[in-house]
Amino acid sequence: MNLPLTYDEIYHYSLTHPEEFWAEQARQIPWFNAPEQILSTDAAGLTRWFAGGRLNTCYAALDYQVETGRADQPALIYDSPVTQTIRQFTYRELRDEVAQLAGALQTLGVGKGDTVVIYMPMIPETAFAMLACARLGAVHSVVFGGFAPRELAIRIDDTQPKIVLSASCGIEFTTVIPYKPLLDDALQQATHQPDHCLIYQRPQCHADLKSGRDHDWQDLVSEAQSVDCVEVDATDPLYILYTSGTTGKPKGIVRDNGGHAVALHYSMRTIYNLQPGQVMFTASDFGWAVGHSYSVYGPLLRGCTSIILEGKPVRTPNAGTFWRIVQTYRVNVLFTAPTSFRAIKKEDPNAQFSRQYDLSTLQAVFVAGERCDPPTLNWLQEIVKVPVIDHWWQTESGWPMVANSMGIEPLPIKPGSATKPVCGYDLQILDEDGQRLGPNEMGLVCLKLPLPPGCLPSLWNDDERFRASYLSRFPGYYLSGDGGYVDEDGYVFIMGRVDDVINVAGHRLSTGEMEELVSSHPAVAECAVVGIACPLRGQRPVGFVVLKDGVLTDEATLETELVALIRNRIGAVAYFKNALLVKRLPKTRSGKILRKILRQIADGETYAVPATIDDPLILDEIRQILINRTIGQAFEDSSASR
Ligand code: COA
Ligand code: AMP
């Protein structure tokens, strides 16, 4: 009798026999030409998966599903409490929508290898746009609608799109946010100008079109002919997705076609344990990696139904929205960021809403994007009564690196842990010198190369930055930027970033970029921006600012100006609300700002004062400033001790 293999056995095999392991997984997706090589190195010396293979991701996600019997199954369901709309698309309907939009893009000159920027809200047309690009072999780059025009301009200049796709507006709770003025502003700021913009007019807001450049989406699509899928190489890029790094310039994460399709299909089976025909509800914006992988590509590649929500977990109209969706669409797997559940818990601590709905179809709930605090995990567990699975991944990987692989062998859950490395990921904890650490020793979370399929092969047009950011610190390893440890049972605990990246309500942001902007204010001599703990958002940024000599301004005025500056330049999602005036920043004698200590003071953590600090007294002054301004755990602790 053949017993099913355990997680340990399969994981071990995936690392000792990567080519055999991934060749087997690759057989699960439809290729036009099977790969000639499973694992290889390209001319730049970078890892490539499935070279020589030919496929089309849109074909695998749509046409193939139609051809193999899913034509009438719902592929995408759009539930929009903010517009009181529900729209459902079967696989056949979705294929037809996408094929026609692809035809419209083709009339605007888009072809294989061209780049297309998509700046759109949570509407089905955004998914159509992504898939239409994939159909044509064009490379899409979705920009999250919450980013300000300057961020959009940076991405337009880096990707040099042939066209930009946008919509007349997005809707945040009850506020209609016109997108077209933001796009126009971005194009004013950008050096590169696209040939065309295609604008989807929503009934809530009409966008003015610039003659010659802008086109009405609905008009153009209604006149377009459907087009077929274009064959691409497995190693050709499918999309670019920008993510925050440590500087003002975001990193253009590249995703290839072949590795991506194989990895996502594998993850749908073995991590999320979803069968074709089952239903996945991923509550994430299309603008994030989670939205790309598990609202669009993953569920469709697996023949599942994907539910997309235009609205928030709360106040649209109430904290029962997620549970209503689970019942209505008989959702099997729900996936979101812990911050969504913290928001629900805040408004509905006794989970009254959940009791109004039938949640019995749920098999598991997955959370990622930030650490899931054990109280939230336990609260959720009580409600859903199925495994609540915290799992760890990054935009760079595009799919989970550490998880409880429910389709292989569900492992006991340890709150605080993202469970164990996913097959293909050789995770190791290294110290500052690159030495491997043992159980329970905290260090830098690294992945031994090669990374498995689906992970970034490089950064867009920037192999050097790719090497410098991820590969050069410890040769032979990918540096994740997270700190953590592995316990005696092999469970991985991710404890947070070791660099300037923070996570605010599941949105990845760079404090380095915020510092660059704050420093550009004429009154500011220098500053430090750190992410402090926030009960709802996980983290939020706080600025510590030193004024230039002789500048006459008060803290309130400067704070208002700096808050507006970050909001206008990065976006409201940065949630930058506080800029505190300090006499000096804590520094080492060599001039390095001690940002970690600033965060530890705000979070009320104990910290060691380094022997190299130039002025230890400033630490107490800063703590007092935080208390006076009622900010952070430092204030909470001081008020509790009173
Ligand atoms: N377009 C325009 N503005 C946006 C936006 C978008 N797509 N997304 C957020 N914003 C704005 C908000 O309107 C808000 O503006 P305001 O300061 O004028 O009120 C600001 O950015 C901050 O947004 P946020 O931090 O999201 O706060 P919120 O109160 O609107 O919502 C949560 C709080 C927790 C409900 C919400 O952040 C949430 O659902 N988070 C989950 C995120 C997620 O799923 N991430 C995916 C990773 S898995
Ligand atoms: P993003 O690229 O936006 O997906 O953000 C990736 C970062 O989010 C990681 O580097 C981590 O810092 C954090 N993150 C994602 N998932 C988890 C998790 N399950 N636990 C802790 N941190 C996480």
XYZ file of C-alpha atoms in Angstrom, residues 20 131 303 337 352 489:
6
model
C 12.450 16.381 -11.148
C -5.560 39.069 -18.749
C -10.349 26.376 -12.647
C -4.406 40.625 5.558
C -22.285 39.204 16.179
C 10.186 21.712 15.433
